[in-house]
Amino acid sequence: MWEPSQILEPNMRELLLNLENSVDLAAGSTITADVYSNSAIPVLLKFEAGVGGVADIELTANHTGTGWEELTWSFSSTDQYGRIVFFMDGPGTTAGTFYLDNIDQN
């Protein structure tokens, strides 16, 4: 869906994408992504760098730990954001391998 201009901390539990073009949630406020984990974890999705100084927004979806699962985050915003951040197991207490693929906006 988005072409990242920069990926930071890919070996950590967060993936930060600075976007070349802002995400316009007015065009679709539901985000889906395929997430792999062999442990049950929360996955937080946060939009930052809002156009016009709008506040950051975030939602958490729960992964059940059964391998690949499609997770969904449904936002109520219609704002635009220049950065997206995924936090895998936000508290950082679960050992494991985590993958993220097929990010989409609907």
Short mmCIF file of N, CA, C and O in Angstrom, two decimals:
data_model
loop_
_atom_site.label_atom_id
_atom_site.label_comp_id
_atom_site.label_asym_id
_atom_site.label_seq_id
_atom_site.Cartn_x
_atom_site.Cartn_y
_atom_site.Cartn_z
N MET A 1 0.80 -1.18 0.00
CA MET A 1 0.00 0.00 0.00
C MET A 1 0.85 1.26 0.00
O MET A 1 0.69 2.11 -0.82
N TRP A 2 1.76 1.40 0.96
CA TRP A 2 2.57 2.60 1.08
C TRP A 2 4.02 2.28 0.80
O TRP A 2 4.52 1.24 1.17
N GLU A 3 4.67 3.22 0.16
CA GLU A 3 6.11 3.08 -0.08
C GLU A 3 6.84 3.84 1.02
O GLU A 3 6.78 5.07 1.07
N PRO A 4 7.52 3.14 1.91
CA PRO A 4 8.21 3.85 2.98
C PRO A 4 9.42 4.59 2.45
O PRO A 4 10.14 4.09 1.60
N SER A 5 9.65 5.80 2.96
CA SER A 5 10.87 6.52 2.61
C SER A 5 11.99 6.11 3.54
O SER A 5 13.15 6.31 3.24
N GLN A 6 11.63 5.51 4.69
CA GLN A 6 12.63 5.16 5.67
C GLN A 6 12.04 4.12 6.62
O GLN A 6 10.91 4.23 7.04
N ILE A 7 12.80 3.11 6.92
CA ILE A 7 12.38 2.12 7.91
C ILE A 7 13.40 2.16 9.03
O ILE A 7 14.60 2.02 8.79
N LEU A 8 12.92 2.36 10.24
CA LEU A 8 13.80 2.43 11.40
C LEU A 8 13.54 1.27 12.33
O LEU A 8 12.41 0.81 12.47
N GLU A 9 14.55 0.80 12.98
CA GLU A 9 14.45 -0.24 14.00
C GLU A 9 13.77 -1.53 13.51
O GLU A 9 12.91 -2.07 14.19
N PRO A 10 14.13 -2.07 12.34
CA PRO A 10 13.45 -3.27 11.87
C PRO A 10 13.75 -4.51 12.72
O PRO A 10 13.01 -5.47 12.67
N ASN A 11 14.82 -4.49 13.48
CA ASN A 11 15.14 -5.65 14.32
C ASN A 11 14.60 -5.49 15.74
O ASN A 11 14.87 -6.30 16.60
N MET A 12 13.84 -4.45 15.98
CA MET A 12 13.24 -4.21 17.28
C MET A 12 11.78 -4.65 17.21
O MET A 12 11.34 -5.20 16.24
N ARG A 13 11.04 -4.35 18.24
CA ARG A 13 9.62 -4.70 18.28
C ARG A 13 8.74 -3.60 17.71
O ARG A 13 7.55 -3.59 17.90
N GLU A 14 9.35 -2.66 17.03
CA GLU A 14 8.56 -1.62 16.38
C GLU A 14 9.04 -1.44 14.95
O GLU A 14 10.20 -1.69 14.63
N LEU A 15 8.12 -1.04 14.11
CA LEU A 15 8.43 -0.73 12.71
C LEU A 15 7.87 0.64 12.44
O LEU A 15 6.66 0.86 12.56
N LEU A 16 8.74 1.59 12.13
CA LEU A 16 8.35 2.97 11.88
C LEU A 16 8.53 3.27 10.41
O LEU A 16 9.62 3.04 9.87
N LEU A 17 7.48 3.76 9.77
CA LEU A 17 7.54 4.11 8.36
C LEU A 17 7.25 5.59 8.19
O LEU A 17 6.15 6.06 8.50
N ASN A 18 8.25 6.34 7.72
CA ASN A 18 8.03 7.73 7.32
C ASN A 18 7.56 7.68 5.87
O ASN A 18 8.29 7.19 5.01
N LEU A 19 6.38 8.17 5.61
CA LEU A 19 5.75 8.00 4.31
C LEU A 19 6.05 9.18 3.38
O LEU A 19 6.04 10.33 3.81
N GLU A 20 6.29 8.87 2.11
CA GLU A 20 6.50 9.92 1.11
C GLU A 20 5.20 10.68 0.86
O GLU A 20 5.23 11.88 0.60
N ASN A 21 4.08 9.98 0.89
CA ASN A 21 2.77 10.59 0.73
C ASN A 21 1.94 10.27 1.96
O ASN A 21 1.89 9.12 2.40
N SER A 22 1.30 11.27 2.50
CA SER A 22 0.51 11.09 3.72
C SER A 22 -0.62 10.10 3.51
O SER A 22 -1.19 10.00 2.41
N VAL A 23 -0.96 9.37 4.56
CA VAL A 23 -2.12 8.49 4.56
C VAL A 23 -3.34 9.36 4.82
O VAL A 23 -3.38 10.09 5.82
N ASP A 24 -4.32 9.30 3.95
CA ASP A 24 -5.56 10.07 4.10
C ASP A 24 -6.64 9.11 4.58
O ASP A 24 -7.16 8.31 3.81
N LEU A 25 -6.97 9.18 5.87
CA LEU A 25 -7.96 8.26 6.42
C LEU A 25 -9.38 8.55 5.92
O LEU A 25 -10.27 7.73 6.10
N ALA A 26 -9.58 9.71 5.28
CA ALA A 26 -10.88 9.98 4.66
C ALA A 26 -11.11 9.04 3.47
O ALA A 26 -12.25 8.75 3.11
N ALA A 27 -10.03 8.52 2.90
CA ALA A 27 -10.13 7.59 1.78
C ALA A 27 -10.36 6.16 2.23
O ALA A 27 -10.57 5.27 1.40
N GLY A 28 -10.33 5.92 3.52
CA GLY A 28 -10.52 4.60 4.10
C GLY A 28 -9.91 4.58 5.47
O GLY A 28 -8.71 4.85 5.62
N SER A 29 -10.70 4.29 6.48
CA SER A 29 -10.19 4.39 7.85
C SER A 29 -9.95 3.03 8.50
O SER A 29 -9.69 2.95 9.69
N THR A 30 -10.02 1.96 7.70
CA THR A 30 -9.72 0.63 8.21
C THR A 30 -8.40 0.16 7.62
O THR A 30 -8.20 0.20 6.41
N ILE A 31 -7.51 -0.29 8.49
CA ILE A 31 -6.20 -0.78 8.09
C ILE A 31 -6.14 -2.27 8.41
O ILE A 31 -6.54 -2.70 9.50
N THR A 32 -5.66 -3.06 7.46
CA THR A 32 -5.44 -4.49 7.69
C THR A 32 -3.98 -4.80 7.43
O THR A 32 -3.32 -4.13 6.63
N ALA A 33 -3.48 -5.83 8.09
CA ALA A 33 -2.11 -6.29 7.87
C ALA A 33 -2.03 -7.75 8.27
O ALA A 33 -2.72 -8.20 9.19
N ASP A 34 -1.22 -8.49 7.54
CA ASP A 34 -0.93 -9.87 7.92
C ASP A 34 0.22 -9.85 8.91
O ASP A 34 1.26 -9.26 8.65
N VAL A 35 -0.01 -10.48 10.06
CA VAL A 35 0.98 -10.49 11.14
C VAL A 35 1.26 -11.94 11.52
O VAL A 35 0.33 -12.73 11.66
N TYR A 36 2.55 -12.28 11.66
CA TYR A 36 2.94 -13.61 12.10
C TYR A 36 3.49 -13.52 13.51
O TYR A 36 4.33 -12.68 13.83
N SER A 37 3.00 -14.42 14.35
CA SER A 37 3.56 -14.59 15.69
C SER A 37 3.21 -15.99 16.17
O SER A 37 2.14 -16.50 15.85
N ASN A 38 4.12 -16.59 16.92
CA ASN A 38 3.82 -17.90 17.52
C ASN A 38 3.43 -17.75 18.99
O ASN A 38 3.32 -18.73 19.71
N SER A 39 3.23 -16.50 19.42
CA SER A 39 2.77 -16.20 20.78
C SER A 39 1.64 -15.17 20.69
O SER A 39 1.65 -14.31 19.81
N ALA A 40 0.71 -15.24 21.61
CA ALA A 40 -0.35 -14.23 21.67
C ALA A 40 0.25 -12.90 22.09
O ALA A 40 0.95 -12.83 23.10
N ILE A 41 -0.01 -11.85 21.29
CA ILE A 41 0.55 -10.52 21.58
C ILE A 41 -0.43 -9.44 21.16
O ILE A 41 -1.22 -9.62 20.25
N PRO A 42 -0.34 -8.26 21.80
CA PRO A 42 -1.05 -7.10 21.28
C PRO A 42 -0.19 -6.45 20.19
O PRO A 42 1.04 -6.45 20.27
N VAL A 43 -0.85 -5.94 19.15
CA VAL A 43 -0.15 -5.22 18.09
C VAL A 43 -0.79 -3.83 17.99
O VAL A 43 -1.95 -3.70 17.60
N LEU A 44 -0.02 -2.82 18.36
CA LEU A 44 -0.51 -1.46 18.35
C LEU A 44 -0.15 -0.79 17.03
O LEU A 44 1.00 -0.91 16.59
N LEU A 45 -1.11 -0.14 16.41
CA LEU A 45 -0.88 0.64 15.19
C LEU A 45 -1.10 2.10 15.54
O LEU A 45 -2.15 2.47 16.08
N LYS A 46 -0.10 2.93 15.26
CA LYS A 46 -0.16 4.34 15.61
C LYS A 46 0.12 5.19 14.38
O LYS A 46 1.06 4.92 13.64
N PHE A 47 -0.71 6.21 14.17
CA PHE A 47 -0.46 7.20 13.13
C PHE A 47 0.10 8.44 13.81
O PHE A 47 -0.45 8.94 14.79
N GLU A 48 1.22 8.95 13.25
CA GLU A 48 1.90 10.12 13.79
C GLU A 48 2.11 11.14 12.68
O GLU A 48 1.86 10.86 11.52
N ALA A 49 2.64 12.30 13.06
CA ALA A 49 2.96 13.37 12.10
C ALA A 49 1.73 13.78 11.32
O ALA A 49 1.72 13.84 10.09
N GLY A 50 0.67 14.10 12.06
CA GLY A 50 -0.59 14.51 11.44
C GLY A 50 -0.44 15.82 10.67
O GLY A 50 0.19 16.76 11.13
N VAL A 51 -1.06 15.87 9.49
CA VAL A 51 -1.04 17.07 8.67
C VAL A 51 -1.84 18.16 9.39
O VAL A 51 -2.93 17.91 9.89
N GLY A 52 -1.26 19.34 9.47
CA GLY A 52 -1.92 20.45 10.15
C GLY A 52 -1.83 20.36 11.66
O GLY A 52 -2.56 21.03 12.37
N GLY A 53 -0.96 19.48 12.17
CA GLY A 53 -0.76 19.36 13.60
C GLY A 53 -1.81 18.56 14.34
O GLY A 53 -1.92 18.67 15.56
N VAL A 54 -2.60 17.74 13.63
CA VAL A 54 -3.61 16.93 14.32
C VAL A 54 -2.92 15.92 15.24
O VAL A 54 -1.79 15.51 15.00
N ALA A 55 -3.61 15.53 16.29
CA ALA A 55 -3.06 14.63 17.29
C ALA A 55 -2.82 13.23 16.74
O ALA A 55 -3.53 12.78 15.84
N ASP A 56 -1.80 12.57 17.29
CA ASP A 56 -1.55 11.16 16.95
C ASP A 56 -2.75 10.32 17.38
O ASP A 56 -3.45 10.67 18.34
N ILE A 57 -2.96 9.21 16.67
CA ILE A 57 -4.02 8.28 17.04
C ILE A 57 -3.45 6.86 17.04
O ILE A 57 -2.48 6.57 16.35
N GLU A 58 -4.05 5.98 17.84
CA GLU A 58 -3.56 4.61 17.91
C GLU A 58 -4.69 3.66 18.31
O GLU A 58 -5.62 4.06 18.99
N LEU A 59 -4.55 2.42 17.86
CA LEU A 59 -5.46 1.34 18.22
C LEU A 59 -4.65 0.06 18.37
O LEU A 59 -3.61 -0.11 17.74
N THR A 60 -5.16 -0.86 19.16
CA THR A 60 -4.51 -2.16 19.37
C THR A 60 -5.41 -3.27 18.86
O THR A 60 -6.62 -3.26 19.08
N ALA A 61 -4.81 -4.23 18.16
CA ALA A 61 -5.48 -5.47 17.77
C ALA A 61 -4.71 -6.61 18.42
O ALA A 61 -3.49 -6.53 18.60
N ASN A 62 -5.40 -7.66 18.76
CA ASN A 62 -4.76 -8.78 19.45
C ASN A 62 -4.53 -9.96 18.51
O ASN A 62 -5.44 -10.39 17.80
N HIS A 63 -3.31 -10.46 18.52
CA HIS A 63 -2.92 -11.64 17.76
C HIS A 63 -3.01 -12.84 18.70
O HIS A 63 -2.57 -12.78 19.83
N THR A 64 -3.57 -13.95 18.23
CA THR A 64 -3.78 -15.11 19.10
C THR A 64 -2.59 -16.06 19.18
O THR A 64 -2.61 -17.01 19.95
N GLY A 65 -1.55 -15.81 18.36
CA GLY A 65 -0.35 -16.64 18.43
C GLY A 65 -0.40 -17.90 17.59
O GLY A 65 0.34 -18.85 17.86
N THR A 66 -1.23 -17.91 16.55
CA THR A 66 -1.41 -19.11 15.72
C THR A 66 -0.74 -19.01 14.36
O THR A 66 -1.20 -19.61 13.40
N GLY A 67 0.34 -18.26 14.26
CA GLY A 67 1.02 -18.11 12.97
C GLY A 67 0.53 -16.86 12.26
O GLY A 67 0.37 -15.82 12.87
N TRP A 68 0.27 -16.98 10.95
CA TRP A 68 -0.19 -15.82 10.17
C TRP A 68 -1.66 -15.55 10.47
O TRP A 68 -2.49 -16.46 10.41
N GLU A 69 -1.97 -14.31 10.78
CA GLU A 69 -3.34 -13.85 10.99
C GLU A 69 -3.49 -12.47 10.35
O GLU A 69 -2.56 -11.67 10.37
N GLU A 70 -4.67 -12.20 9.79
CA GLU A 70 -4.96 -10.86 9.32
C GLU A 70 -5.55 -10.07 10.48
O GLU A 70 -6.58 -10.47 11.03
N LEU A 71 -4.91 -8.97 10.85
CA LEU A 71 -5.40 -8.11 11.92
C LEU A 71 -6.03 -6.87 11.30
O LEU A 71 -5.63 -6.42 10.22
N THR A 72 -7.01 -6.31 12.00
CA THR A 72 -7.75 -5.15 11.51
C THR A 72 -7.80 -4.07 12.58
O THR A 72 -8.06 -4.36 13.75
N TRP A 73 -7.56 -2.83 12.15
CA TRP A 73 -7.69 -1.66 13.00
C TRP A 73 -8.66 -0.71 12.32
O TRP A 73 -8.43 -0.32 11.17
N SER A 74 -9.75 -0.34 12.98
CA SER A 74 -10.76 0.56 12.39
C SER A 74 -10.74 1.89 13.14
O SER A 74 -11.19 1.98 14.28
N PHE A 75 -10.24 2.90 12.46
CA PHE A 75 -10.12 4.23 13.06
C PHE A 75 -11.37 5.05 12.76
O PHE A 75 -12.06 4.82 11.77
N SER A 76 -11.64 6.05 13.60
CA SER A 76 -12.78 6.93 13.37
C SER A 76 -12.34 8.28 12.81
O SER A 76 -13.16 9.17 12.63
N SER A 77 -11.08 8.43 12.51
CA SER A 77 -10.52 9.69 12.02
C SER A 77 -10.65 9.80 10.50
O SER A 77 -10.70 8.80 9.78
N THR A 78 -10.68 11.05 10.03
CA THR A 78 -10.61 11.33 8.59
C THR A 78 -9.41 12.23 8.29
O THR A 78 -9.37 12.88 7.26
N ASP A 79 -8.44 12.25 9.20
CA ASP A 79 -7.27 13.11 9.06
C ASP A 79 -6.19 12.44 8.21
O ASP A 79 -6.33 11.29 7.78
N GLN A 80 -5.11 13.19 7.98
CA GLN A 80 -3.98 12.70 7.20
C GLN A 80 -2.75 12.62 8.09
O GLN A 80 -2.53 13.49 8.93
N TYR A 81 -1.93 11.58 7.86
CA TYR A 81 -0.75 11.35 8.69
C TYR A 81 0.46 10.99 7.82
O TYR A 81 0.33 10.29 6.83
N GLY A 82 1.62 11.42 8.26
CA GLY A 82 2.84 11.18 7.50
C GLY A 82 3.71 10.05 8.03
O GLY A 82 4.75 9.73 7.46
N ARG A 83 3.29 9.43 9.12
CA ARG A 83 4.09 8.35 9.71
C ARG A 83 3.16 7.30 10.28
O ARG A 83 2.15 7.60 10.90
N ILE A 84 3.56 6.04 10.09
CA ILE A 84 2.83 4.91 10.66
C ILE A 84 3.81 4.07 11.46
O ILE A 84 4.95 3.86 11.03
N VAL A 85 3.39 3.64 12.65
CA VAL A 85 4.26 2.84 13.51
C VAL A 85 3.48 1.62 13.99
O VAL A 85 2.34 1.73 14.44
N PHE A 86 4.10 0.46 13.86
CA PHE A 86 3.55 -0.78 14.40
C PHE A 86 4.41 -1.18 15.60
O PHE A 86 5.63 -1.21 15.50
N PHE A 87 3.75 -1.47 16.71
CA PHE A 87 4.43 -1.96 17.90
C PHE A 87 4.00 -3.41 18.14
O PHE A 87 2.83 -3.66 18.42
N MET A 88 4.93 -4.33 17.99
CA MET A 88 4.65 -5.74 18.21
C MET A 88 4.90 -6.04 19.68
O MET A 88 6.01 -5.82 20.17
N ASP A 89 3.88 -6.50 20.39
CA ASP A 89 4.02 -6.77 21.82
C ASP A 89 4.54 -5.54 22.53
O ASP A 89 5.65 -5.52 23.06
N GLY A 90 3.74 -4.49 22.52
CA GLY A 90 4.11 -3.21 23.11
C GLY A 90 4.88 -3.27 24.42
O GLY A 90 5.89 -2.60 24.57
N PRO A 91 4.44 -4.08 25.39
CA PRO A 91 5.21 -4.15 26.64
C PRO A 91 6.59 -4.78 26.47
O PRO A 91 7.45 -4.62 27.32
N GLY A 92 6.80 -5.53 25.38
CA GLY A 92 8.10 -6.15 25.14
C GLY A 92 8.41 -7.31 26.06
O GLY A 92 9.57 -7.58 26.36
N THR A 93 7.38 -8.02 26.50
CA THR A 93 7.58 -9.10 27.46
C THR A 93 7.51 -10.49 26.84
O THR A 93 7.79 -11.47 27.52
N THR A 94 7.14 -10.59 25.57
CA THR A 94 6.96 -11.89 24.94
C THR A 94 8.11 -12.19 23.99
O THR A 94 8.39 -11.41 23.08
N ALA A 95 8.77 -13.31 24.20
CA ALA A 95 9.84 -13.73 23.29
C ALA A 95 9.21 -14.33 22.05
O ALA A 95 8.14 -14.93 22.11
N GLY A 96 9.87 -14.16 20.92
CA GLY A 96 9.35 -14.76 19.70
C GLY A 96 9.83 -14.05 18.46
O GLY A 96 10.58 -13.07 18.52
N THR A 97 9.37 -14.53 17.32
CA THR A 97 9.65 -13.94 16.03
C THR A 97 8.36 -13.36 15.50
O THR A 97 7.32 -14.03 15.53
N PHE A 98 8.41 -12.13 15.01
CA PHE A 98 7.23 -11.44 14.52
C PHE A 98 7.48 -10.96 13.10
O PHE A 98 8.55 -10.44 12.81
N TYR A 99 6.48 -11.13 12.23
CA TYR A 99 6.56 -10.65 10.86
C TYR A 99 5.31 -9.82 10.55
O TYR A 99 4.24 -10.07 11.10
N LEU A 100 5.45 -8.88 9.62
CA LEU A 100 4.37 -8.01 9.21
C LEU A 100 4.40 -7.93 7.69
O LEU A 100 5.46 -7.73 7.10
N ASP A 101 3.23 -8.09 7.05
CA ASP A 101 3.18 -8.09 5.59
C ASP A 101 1.81 -7.59 5.13
O ASP A 101 0.85 -7.60 5.90
N ASN A 102 1.71 -7.20 3.89
CA ASN A 102 0.44 -6.88 3.22
C ASN A 102 -0.39 -5.84 3.96
O ASN A 102 -1.56 -6.05 4.24
N ILE A 103 0.20 -4.69 4.24
CA ILE A 103 -0.53 -3.59 4.88
C ILE A 103 -1.46 -2.98 3.84
O ILE A 103 -1.05 -2.67 2.73
N ASP A 104 -2.73 -2.80 4.23
CA ASP A 104 -3.70 -2.28 3.28
C ASP A 104 -4.66 -1.32 3.96
O ASP A 104 -4.90 -1.42 5.16
N GLN A 105 -5.19 -0.40 3.18
CA GLN A 105 -6.16 0.59 3.66
C GLN A 105 -7.47 0.38 2.93
O GLN A 105 -7.51 0.28 1.70
N ASN A 106 -8.58 0.32 3.68
CA ASN A 106 -9.90 0.12 3.08
C ASN A 106 -10.84 1.21 3.55
O ASN A 106 -10.79 1.64 4.66
#
